[in-house]
Coordinates of C-alpha atoms in Angstrom, one line a residue:
M11 CA 108.2 107.3 96.0
S12 CA 109.0 111.0 95.9
A13 CA 111.1 112.4 93.0
P14 CA 114.9 112.3 93.8
L15 CA 115.3 116.0 94.3
A16 CA 118.9 115.9 95.6
E17 CA 120.1 114.0 92.5
I18 CA 118.2 116.4 90.2
R19 CA 119.8 119.4 92.0
A20 CA 123.2 117.9 91.4
A21 CA 122.5 117.2 87.8
L22 CA 121.5 120.8 87.1
A23 CA 124.3 122.4 89.2
G24 CA 125.1 125.8 87.6
T25 CA 121.8 126.0 85.7
P26 CA 119.4 128.7 86.9
A27 CA 116.3 126.6 87.7
W28 CA 113.3 126.8 90.0
L29 CA 110.8 124.4 91.4
V30 CA 107.4 125.8 90.4
G31 CA 103.7 125.1 90.8
G32 CA 102.5 121.9 92.4
A33 CA 105.8 120.8 93.9
V34 CA 106.0 124.0 95.9
R35 CA 102.3 123.9 96.8
D36 CA 102.6 120.3 98.0
R37 CA 105.6 120.9 100.1
L38 CA 103.9 123.7 101.9
L39 CA 100.9 121.4 102.5
G40 CA 103.2 118.8 103.9
R41 CA 102.7 116.3 101.1
G42 CA 105.4 114.4 99.2
T43 CA 105.2 114.4 95.5
D44 CA 106.6 112.3 92.7
D45 CA 105.7 114.9 90.0
L46 CA 108.0 118.0 89.7
D47 CA 107.7 121.1 87.5
L48 CA 111.0 122.9 86.8
A49 CA 111.4 126.3 85.1
V50 CA 114.9 126.9 83.7
A51 CA 116.5 130.0 82.3
G52 CA 118.0 128.2 79.4
D53 CA 117.4 125.2 77.2
P54 CA 114.9 122.8 78.7
E55 CA 116.1 119.9 76.5
A56 CA 119.7 120.3 77.8
A57 CA 118.3 120.3 81.4
A58 CA 116.2 117.2 80.7
Q59 CA 119.0 115.3 79.2
A60 CA 121.3 116.2 82.1
I61 CA 118.7 114.7 84.5
R62 CA 118.4 111.6 82.3
R63 CA 122.1 111.0 82.3
A64 CA 122.2 111.3 86.1
L65 CA 119.3 109.0 86.9
P66 CA 117.8 105.8 85.5
S67 CA 115.1 107.5 83.4
A68 CA 113.9 108.4 79.9
A69 CA 113.4 111.9 78.5
F70 CA 111.1 113.1 75.7
R71 CA 109.7 116.3 74.3
L72 CA 106.2 117.3 75.4
S73 CA 103.6 117.9 72.7
D74 CA 102.7 121.4 73.7
A75 CA 103.4 124.9 72.5
F76 CA 106.0 125.7 75.1
G77 CA 108.8 123.4 74.1
G78 CA 108.8 121.5 77.3
W79 CA 110.5 118.2 78.1
R80 CA 109.5 115.4 80.5
V81 CA 111.9 113.0 82.3
V82 CA 110.3 109.8 83.6
G83 CA 112.0 107.7 86.2
R84 CA 112.4 103.9 85.7
G85 CA 109.0 102.2 86.3
H86 CA 107.3 105.6 86.2
A87 CA 108.2 106.1 89.8
W88 CA 108.5 109.8 89.3
Q89 CA 108.5 112.5 86.6
V90 CA 109.9 115.9 86.0
D91 CA 108.5 118.4 83.5
V92 CA 111.1 120.9 82.4
L93 CA 110.1 124.2 80.7
A94 CA 111.8 127.4 79.8
L95 CA 110.8 130.5 81.7
Q96 CA 107.9 132.2 80.0
G97 CA 107.6 136.0 79.6
G98 CA 111.3 136.8 80.0
G99 CA 111.7 136.2 83.8
L100 CA 110.5 134.3 86.8
E101 CA 107.9 136.7 88.0
A102 CA 106.4 137.0 84.5
D103 CA 106.3 133.2 84.3
L104 CA 104.5 133.0 87.6
A105 CA 102.1 135.8 86.6
A106 CA 100.9 133.7 83.6
R107 CA 99.9 130.7 85.8
D108 CA 96.3 129.8 86.8
F109 CA 96.0 130.1 90.6
T110 CA 98.1 131.7 93.3
I111 CA 98.7 128.4 95.0
N112 CA 100.4 127.3 91.8
A113 CA 102.3 130.6 91.2
M114 CA 105.0 130.1 93.8
A115 CA 108.6 129.0 93.2
E116 CA 111.8 127.9 95.0
P117 CA 115.3 128.1 93.6
L118 CA 116.6 124.6 92.9
E119 CA 120.0 125.5 94.4
E120 CA 121.0 123.2 97.2
G121 CA 121.4 124.0 100.9
G122 CA 119.5 125.7 103.6
Q123 CA 115.8 126.2 104.1
P124 CA 114.0 126.5 100.7
R125 CA 113.5 130.2 99.8
L126 CA 109.9 130.8 98.8
I127 CA 109.2 133.2 96.0
D128 CA 105.6 134.1 96.3
P129 CA 104.7 137.4 94.5
F130 CA 100.9 136.8 94.4
G131 CA 100.2 135.6 98.0
G132 CA 99.8 131.9 97.3
A133 CA 101.1 130.8 100.7
A134 CA 98.4 132.9 102.4
D135 CA 95.8 131.4 100.1
L136 CA 97.0 127.9 101.0
A137 CA 96.7 128.7 104.7
A138 CA 93.2 130.1 104.2
R139 CA 92.3 127.1 102.0
R140 CA 91.3 129.5 99.3
L141 CA 91.5 129.1 95.5
R142 CA 92.2 132.5 93.8
M143 CA 93.2 133.3 90.2
V144 CA 96.5 135.0 89.6
G145 CA 95.1 137.6 87.3
P146 CA 92.1 138.7 85.3
R147 CA 93.3 136.9 82.1
A148 CA 93.7 133.5 83.8
F149 CA 90.7 131.9 82.2
A150 CA 90.8 133.8 78.9
D151 CA 94.3 132.5 78.4
D152 CA 93.2 128.9 78.9
P153 CA 89.5 128.1 79.4
L154 CA 90.4 124.6 80.7
R155 CA 91.3 126.4 83.9
T156 CA 87.5 126.8 84.6
L157 CA 87.4 123.1 85.1
R158 CA 90.7 123.0 86.9
A159 CA 89.2 125.4 89.5
V160 CA 86.6 122.8 90.3
R161 CA 89.2 120.0 90.3
F162 CA 91.7 121.8 92.6
A163 CA 88.9 122.8 95.0
A164 CA 87.6 119.2 95.1
E165 CA 91.0 117.6 95.6
L166 CA 92.3 120.0 98.2
G167 CA 89.0 120.8 100.0
F168 CA 89.4 124.5 99.2
E169 CA 86.8 127.2 98.5
V170 CA 86.9 129.2 95.3
E171 CA 86.9 132.9 96.2
P172 CA 84.0 135.0 94.8
A173 CA 85.9 136.9 92.1
T174 CA 87.5 133.7 90.8
A175 CA 84.1 132.0 90.8
A176 CA 82.6 134.8 88.9
A177 CA 85.4 134.6 86.3
V178 CA 84.8 130.8 86.0
R179 CA 81.2 131.4 85.2
E180 CA 82.1 134.1 82.7
H181 CA 84.5 131.9 80.7
A182 CA 82.8 128.4 81.1
A183 CA 81.3 128.5 77.7
S184 CA 84.8 128.7 76.2
L185 CA 85.4 125.1 77.3
A186 CA 83.6 124.1 74.1
G187 CA 86.8 124.8 72.2
V188 CA 89.1 122.8 74.5
A189 CA 90.4 119.4 73.3
P190 CA 88.4 116.6 74.8
E191 CA 91.6 114.8 76.0
R192 CA 92.4 117.8 78.2
I193 CA 88.9 117.9 79.6
W194 CA 88.9 114.2 80.4
A195 CA 92.2 114.6 82.2
E196 CA 90.6 117.1 84.6
L197 CA 87.1 115.7 84.8
K198 CA 88.2 112.1 85.7
R199 CA 90.0 113.7 88.7
V200 CA 86.9 115.6 89.7
V201 CA 84.9 112.3 89.8
A202 CA 87.7 110.6 91.7
A203 CA 87.9 113.4 94.3
P204 CA 87.0 112.8 98.0
A205 CA 83.5 114.4 97.6
P206 CA 82.6 114.3 93.9
S207 CA 78.9 115.1 94.2
A208 CA 79.6 118.4 95.9
A209 CA 82.2 119.2 93.2
L210 CA 79.7 118.4 90.5
E211 CA 77.2 120.7 92.0
H212 CA 79.8 123.5 91.9
M213 CA 80.6 122.5 88.3
S214 CA 76.9 122.9 87.4
D215 CA 76.6 126.2 89.2
Y216 CA 79.6 127.6 87.3
G217 CA 78.0 126.5 84.0
V218 CA 80.8 124.0 83.3
T219 CA 78.6 120.9 83.3
A220 CA 76.3 122.3 80.6
I221 CA 79.3 122.5 78.2
I222 CA 81.2 119.3 78.9
L223 CA 78.5 116.9 80.3
P224 CA 75.1 118.2 79.1
E225 CA 73.6 114.8 79.5
L226 CA 73.9 115.2 83.3
E227 CA 72.3 118.6 83.3
A228 CA 69.4 117.1 81.3
L229 CA 68.5 114.9 84.3
R230 CA 67.3 118.0 86.3
G231 CA 63.6 118.1 86.9
V232 CA 62.9 114.6 85.5
E233 CA 60.5 113.3 88.1
Q234 CA 60.3 109.6 88.9
S235 CA 57.9 107.1 90.5
V236 CA 56.6 107.2 94.1
Y237 CA 59.3 104.8 95.1
H238 CA 61.9 107.6 94.5
H239 CA 62.3 110.7 96.7
R240 CA 64.4 112.8 94.3
D241 CA 64.3 113.7 90.6
V242 CA 66.8 111.8 88.4
H243 CA 69.6 114.4 88.7
D244 CA 69.6 114.5 92.5
H245 CA 69.1 110.7 92.7
T246 CA 72.1 110.3 90.5
L247 CA 74.3 112.4 92.9
E248 CA 73.0 110.4 95.8
V249 CA 73.9 107.2 94.0
L250 CA 77.4 108.7 93.5
D251 CA 77.7 109.4 97.2
A252 CA 76.7 105.9 98.0
A253 CA 79.2 104.5 95.5
V254 CA 82.0 106.5 97.2
L255 CA 80.9 105.0 100.6
I256 CA 80.9 101.5 99.2
E257 CA 84.4 102.0 97.7
R258 CA 85.8 103.2 101.0
D259 CA 83.8 101.2 103.6
P260 CA 81.5 98.4 102.2
A261 CA 80.5 97.4 105.7
A262 CA 79.2 100.9 106.6
A263 CA 77.2 100.7 103.4
G264 CA 75.5 97.5 104.5
L265 CA 77.8 94.9 102.9
P266 CA 79.7 93.5 105.9
A267 CA 80.2 89.9 104.9
H268 CA 82.7 90.5 102.1
A269 CA 83.8 94.0 102.9
D270 CA 87.6 93.5 102.7
A271 CA 87.4 91.5 99.5
L272 CA 85.1 94.0 97.8
R273 CA 87.3 96.9 98.9
A274 CA 90.3 95.2 97.4
L275 CA 88.6 94.5 94.2
L276 CA 87.4 98.1 93.8
A277 CA 91.0 99.3 94.4
E278 CA 92.2 97.3 91.4
P279 CA 93.4 99.4 88.4
L280 CA 90.9 99.7 85.5
A281 CA 92.4 102.1 82.8
D282 CA 93.3 105.8 82.3
G283 CA 94.7 105.9 85.9
L284 CA 91.3 105.0 87.3
T285 CA 90.5 102.1 89.6
R286 CA 87.4 99.8 89.4
G287 CA 86.0 101.9 92.2
H288 CA 86.3 105.0 90.0
G289 CA 84.7 103.1 87.2
M290 CA 81.8 102.4 89.6
R291 CA 81.6 106.1 90.3
W292 CA 81.3 106.9 86.6
A293 CA 78.6 104.2 86.3
A294 CA 76.7 105.8 89.2
L295 CA 76.9 109.1 87.3
L296 CA 75.7 107.6 84.1
H297 CA 73.5 104.7 85.0
D298 CA 70.2 106.6 84.6
I299 CA 71.5 108.9 81.8
A300 CA 68.8 107.7 79.3
K301 CA 65.8 108.3 81.6
P302 CA 64.8 111.7 80.0
Q303 CA 64.3 110.1 76.6
T304 CA 62.7 106.9 77.9
R305 CA 60.3 108.5 80.4
R306 CA 56.7 107.2 80.2
V307 CA 53.8 108.2 82.5
R308 CA 52.3 105.2 84.2
L309 CA 48.6 104.7 84.2
D310 CA 48.5 103.1 87.6
G311 CA 49.1 106.4 89.5
R312 CA 52.6 105.5 90.6
G313 CA 54.3 108.2 88.6
A314 CA 56.7 107.7 85.7
G315 CA 58.5 104.6 84.4
F316 CA 61.6 104.4 82.2
P317 CA 61.3 101.2 80.1
G318 CA 64.6 100.3 78.5
H319 CA 66.6 103.0 80.1
H320 CA 69.3 100.5 81.1
T321 CA 70.0 99.3 77.6
E322 CA 69.7 102.7 76.0
G323 CA 71.7 104.2 78.9
A324 CA 74.6 101.8 78.2
A325 CA 74.9 103.1 74.6
V326 CA 74.7 106.8 75.8
A327 CA 77.3 106.1 78.5
R328 CA 79.7 104.6 76.0
D329 CA 79.1 107.6 73.6
V330 CA 79.7 110.1 76.4
L331 CA 83.0 108.5 77.4
R332 CA 84.1 108.1 73.8
R333 CA 83.4 111.8 73.2
L334 CA 85.6 112.6 76.2
R335 CA 88.3 110.4 74.8
A336 CA 88.3 108.0 77.7
A337 CA 90.0 104.7 77.2
E338 CA 87.8 102.1 75.5
K339 CA 88.2 99.8 78.5
V340 CA 86.6 102.5 80.7
G341 CA 83.7 103.0 78.3
D342 CA 83.1 99.3 78.0
H343 CA 83.2 98.8 81.8
V344 CA 80.8 101.7 82.6
A345 CA 78.4 100.6 79.8
A346 CA 78.3 97.1 81.2
L347 CA 77.5 98.4 84.7
T348 CA 74.8 100.6 83.2
E349 CA 73.3 97.8 81.2
H350 CA 73.0 95.4 84.1
H351 CA 72.3 97.8 87.0
L352 CA 68.6 96.6 87.3
R353 CA 69.3 92.9 87.1
L354 CA 69.9 92.1 90.8
G355 CA 66.8 94.1 91.8
F356 CA 64.7 91.8 89.6
L357 CA 65.9 88.8 91.7
V358 CA 64.8 90.2 95.1
H359 CA 61.3 88.7 94.7
E360 CA 62.8 85.3 93.7
R361 CA 64.5 84.6 97.0
P362 CA 65.6 82.2 98.1
L363 CA 67.7 82.0 95.0
T364 CA 68.4 78.7 93.3
R365 CA 71.9 78.0 92.2
R366 CA 70.6 78.1 88.6
A367 CA 69.4 81.7 89.2
V368 CA 72.7 82.6 90.6
H369 CA 74.6 81.1 87.7
R370 CA 72.5 83.0 85.2
Y371 CA 73.3 86.2 87.0
L372 CA 77.0 85.4 87.0
V373 CA 77.0 84.6 83.3
A374 CA 75.0 87.7 82.3
T375 CA 77.1 90.1 84.3
G376 CA 80.4 88.3 83.6
P377 CA 83.6 90.1 84.6
V378 CA 81.7 93.1 86.1
A379 CA 79.5 90.9 88.4
A380 CA 81.0 92.2 91.7
D381 CA 81.1 95.8 90.5
V382 CA 77.5 95.9 89.3
T383 CA 76.3 94.1 92.4
A384 CA 77.9 96.9 94.4
L385 CA 76.4 99.5 92.1
T386 CA 72.9 98.1 92.6
V387 CA 73.4 98.7 96.3
A388 CA 74.4 102.3 95.8
D389 CA 71.3 102.7 93.6
R390 CA 69.0 101.1 96.2
L391 CA 70.4 103.1 99.1
A392 CA 69.6 106.3 97.1
T393 CA 66.0 105.3 96.4
R394 CA 64.0 106.2 99.5
G395 CA 60.4 106.8 98.5
R396 CA 57.4 104.6 99.3
K397 CA 58.2 101.4 101.2
S398 CA 61.9 102.0 100.9
A399 CA 63.1 100.6 104.3
P400 CA 62.0 96.9 103.7
A401 CA 63.1 97.2 100.0
I402 CA 66.6 98.4 101.0
A403 CA 66.9 95.7 103.7
A404 CA 66.0 92.9 101.3
H405 CA 68.3 94.2 98.6
L406 CA 71.3 94.5 101.0
E407 CA 70.7 90.9 102.1
L408 CA 70.5 89.6 98.6
A409 CA 73.6 91.6 97.5
D410 CA 75.7 90.3 100.3
E411 CA 74.6 86.8 99.4
M412 CA 75.4 87.3 95.7
L413 CA 78.8 88.8 96.4
G414 CA 79.7 85.6 98.2
Y415 CA 79.1 83.6 95.0
V416 CA 80.8 86.3 92.8
L417 CA 83.9 86.5 94.9
A418 CA 84.1 82.7 95.3
E419 CA 83.9 82.2 91.5
R420 CA 86.5 84.9 91.0
A421 CA 88.9 83.2 93.5
A422 CA 88.4 79.8 91.8
G423 CA 89.3 81.1 88.4
R424 CA 88.3 79.7 85.1
R425 CA 87.5 76.0 85.4
A426 CA 88.1 73.5 82.6
P427 CA 84.8 72.1 81.2
L428 CA 83.8 68.6 82.1
V429 CA 83.9 67.8 78.4
R430 CA 85.3 69.9 75.5
G431 CA 83.1 70.8 72.6
D432 CA 84.9 68.7 70.1
E433 CA 84.9 65.7 72.5
L434 CA 81.2 66.1 73.1
A435 CA 80.3 66.3 69.4
A436 CA 82.3 63.1 68.8
A437 CA 80.7 61.3 71.8
L438 CA 77.3 62.2 70.4
G439 CA 78.2 61.3 66.8
R440 CA 77.3 64.8 65.6
A441 CA 79.1 67.4 63.6
P442 CA 80.1 70.5 65.5
G443 CA 77.7 73.4 64.8
P444 CA 75.6 76.1 66.3
W445 CA 73.9 73.6 68.6
L446 CA 77.1 73.1 70.5
G447 CA 77.3 76.5 72.2
G448 CA 73.8 76.3 73.7
V449 CA 74.4 72.7 75.0
L450 CA 77.8 73.6 76.6
A451 CA 76.2 76.7 78.3
Q452 CA 73.4 74.5 79.7
L453 CA 76.0 72.0 80.9
E454 CA 77.8 74.7 82.8
E455 CA 74.6 75.8 84.5
D456 CA 73.8 72.1 85.4
R457 CA 77.3 71.7 86.8
F458 CA 76.9 74.9 88.9
A459 CA 73.6 73.6 90.2
G460 CA 75.2 70.3 91.1
D461 CA 73.2 68.1 88.7
V462 CA 76.2 67.3 86.5
V463 CA 79.4 66.2 88.2
T464 CA 81.4 64.0 85.9
R465 CA 82.2 63.8 82.2
D466 CA 79.8 60.9 81.7
D467 CA 77.1 63.0 83.4
A468 CA 77.8 65.8 81.0
V469 CA 77.5 63.5 77.9
A470 CA 74.3 61.9 79.2
R471 CA 72.8 65.3 79.9
A472 CA 73.7 66.6 76.5
R473 CA 72.2 63.5 74.8
A474 CA 69.0 64.1 76.8
L475 CA 68.9 67.8 75.8
L476 CA 69.2 67.0 72.1
R477 CA 66.5 64.4 72.4
G478 CA 64.3 67.0 74.1

């Protein structure tokens, strides 16, 4: 839903106000928006309250230095940020903004074709698909704009013009003093952009990555085994590209049997405005993050190995996301994918899989079983060294098979056990204790394998386990 602009105009009739920034940019790009920025020549609180009274919404003060207010529509269907004009007038306000494409305005007054106010050539830059800073102090005034340059270019498919790119490089180090929450708000959108690996390469070239994600820069030049064709850094970006492909078109990535169900699962919300697909992108970015510190040269002539990088990497991934102030749910999700990203590959040589092997995989990977299975495919597709073609084919076949089990279990939901723990203890004449958890877990595996079907089967099997 787009923001109800006509009602907002009516609510602010007689108040000098202008649409500014992204709302104007998006209109010129032919895109609807549910997020408006208003500049008012007066009290932003009074304007916000007028909108609140006119529409089903809530209004509250923003926690920034400009005294702005935000009005949020019912159900968060739209929002309007209202700020007082800065610098004493509209042109001074626009001159203090970051990029020319965000330094345009339109009077809020109703009627006729919107009148564009464009003192810095933003419309021409939009037409040229060019990102250009408004003035030489753009990045000195707010170093976060160095990262915003990457984000806008990535989301819009624009090029950063040379003078702006040079200014980004000059001011990138100042990002060290920016609040992590603000960095995360921009960085998560870079990774969620249509072509994130290209954006990350620009980010690195500008010197931004070294400041906000130094662990990623540390992957450069870390050579791998003969089964890889790239160093760890470039492999990581290829995994990210493959994860994006899986998110958009699982069949094209080699997972045709369950493509629709997997695409729907990856579109589900995770946290922080991210989907599970975006979570997989972050796991692709961080799955090998501990390889530099775990690298060991192999004695068999096959290059380097990285023992334990998956477990150590899970801890590093969680630490990185905690430092960035990501939601705890995002950190836990990405850490789980990192920890288990090798597990399916270990099963390739055990085919055909027994139902017991499948069950152990499902139990180990738990609620991220589908996500991590997809991630292993991205990892495998980006590993094209010695003997890669048969290895990729075998892995894709196994992953499609495993996804069938994962998605079927997910659709079935949590099943009641054949016998509850207290009932089992009573039937066996034993007091509940630590023994019970292991027995119940084994009974679930036996049930999945088809060897235990009824309650009596479960009790008999438990008695045999305890005797053994």
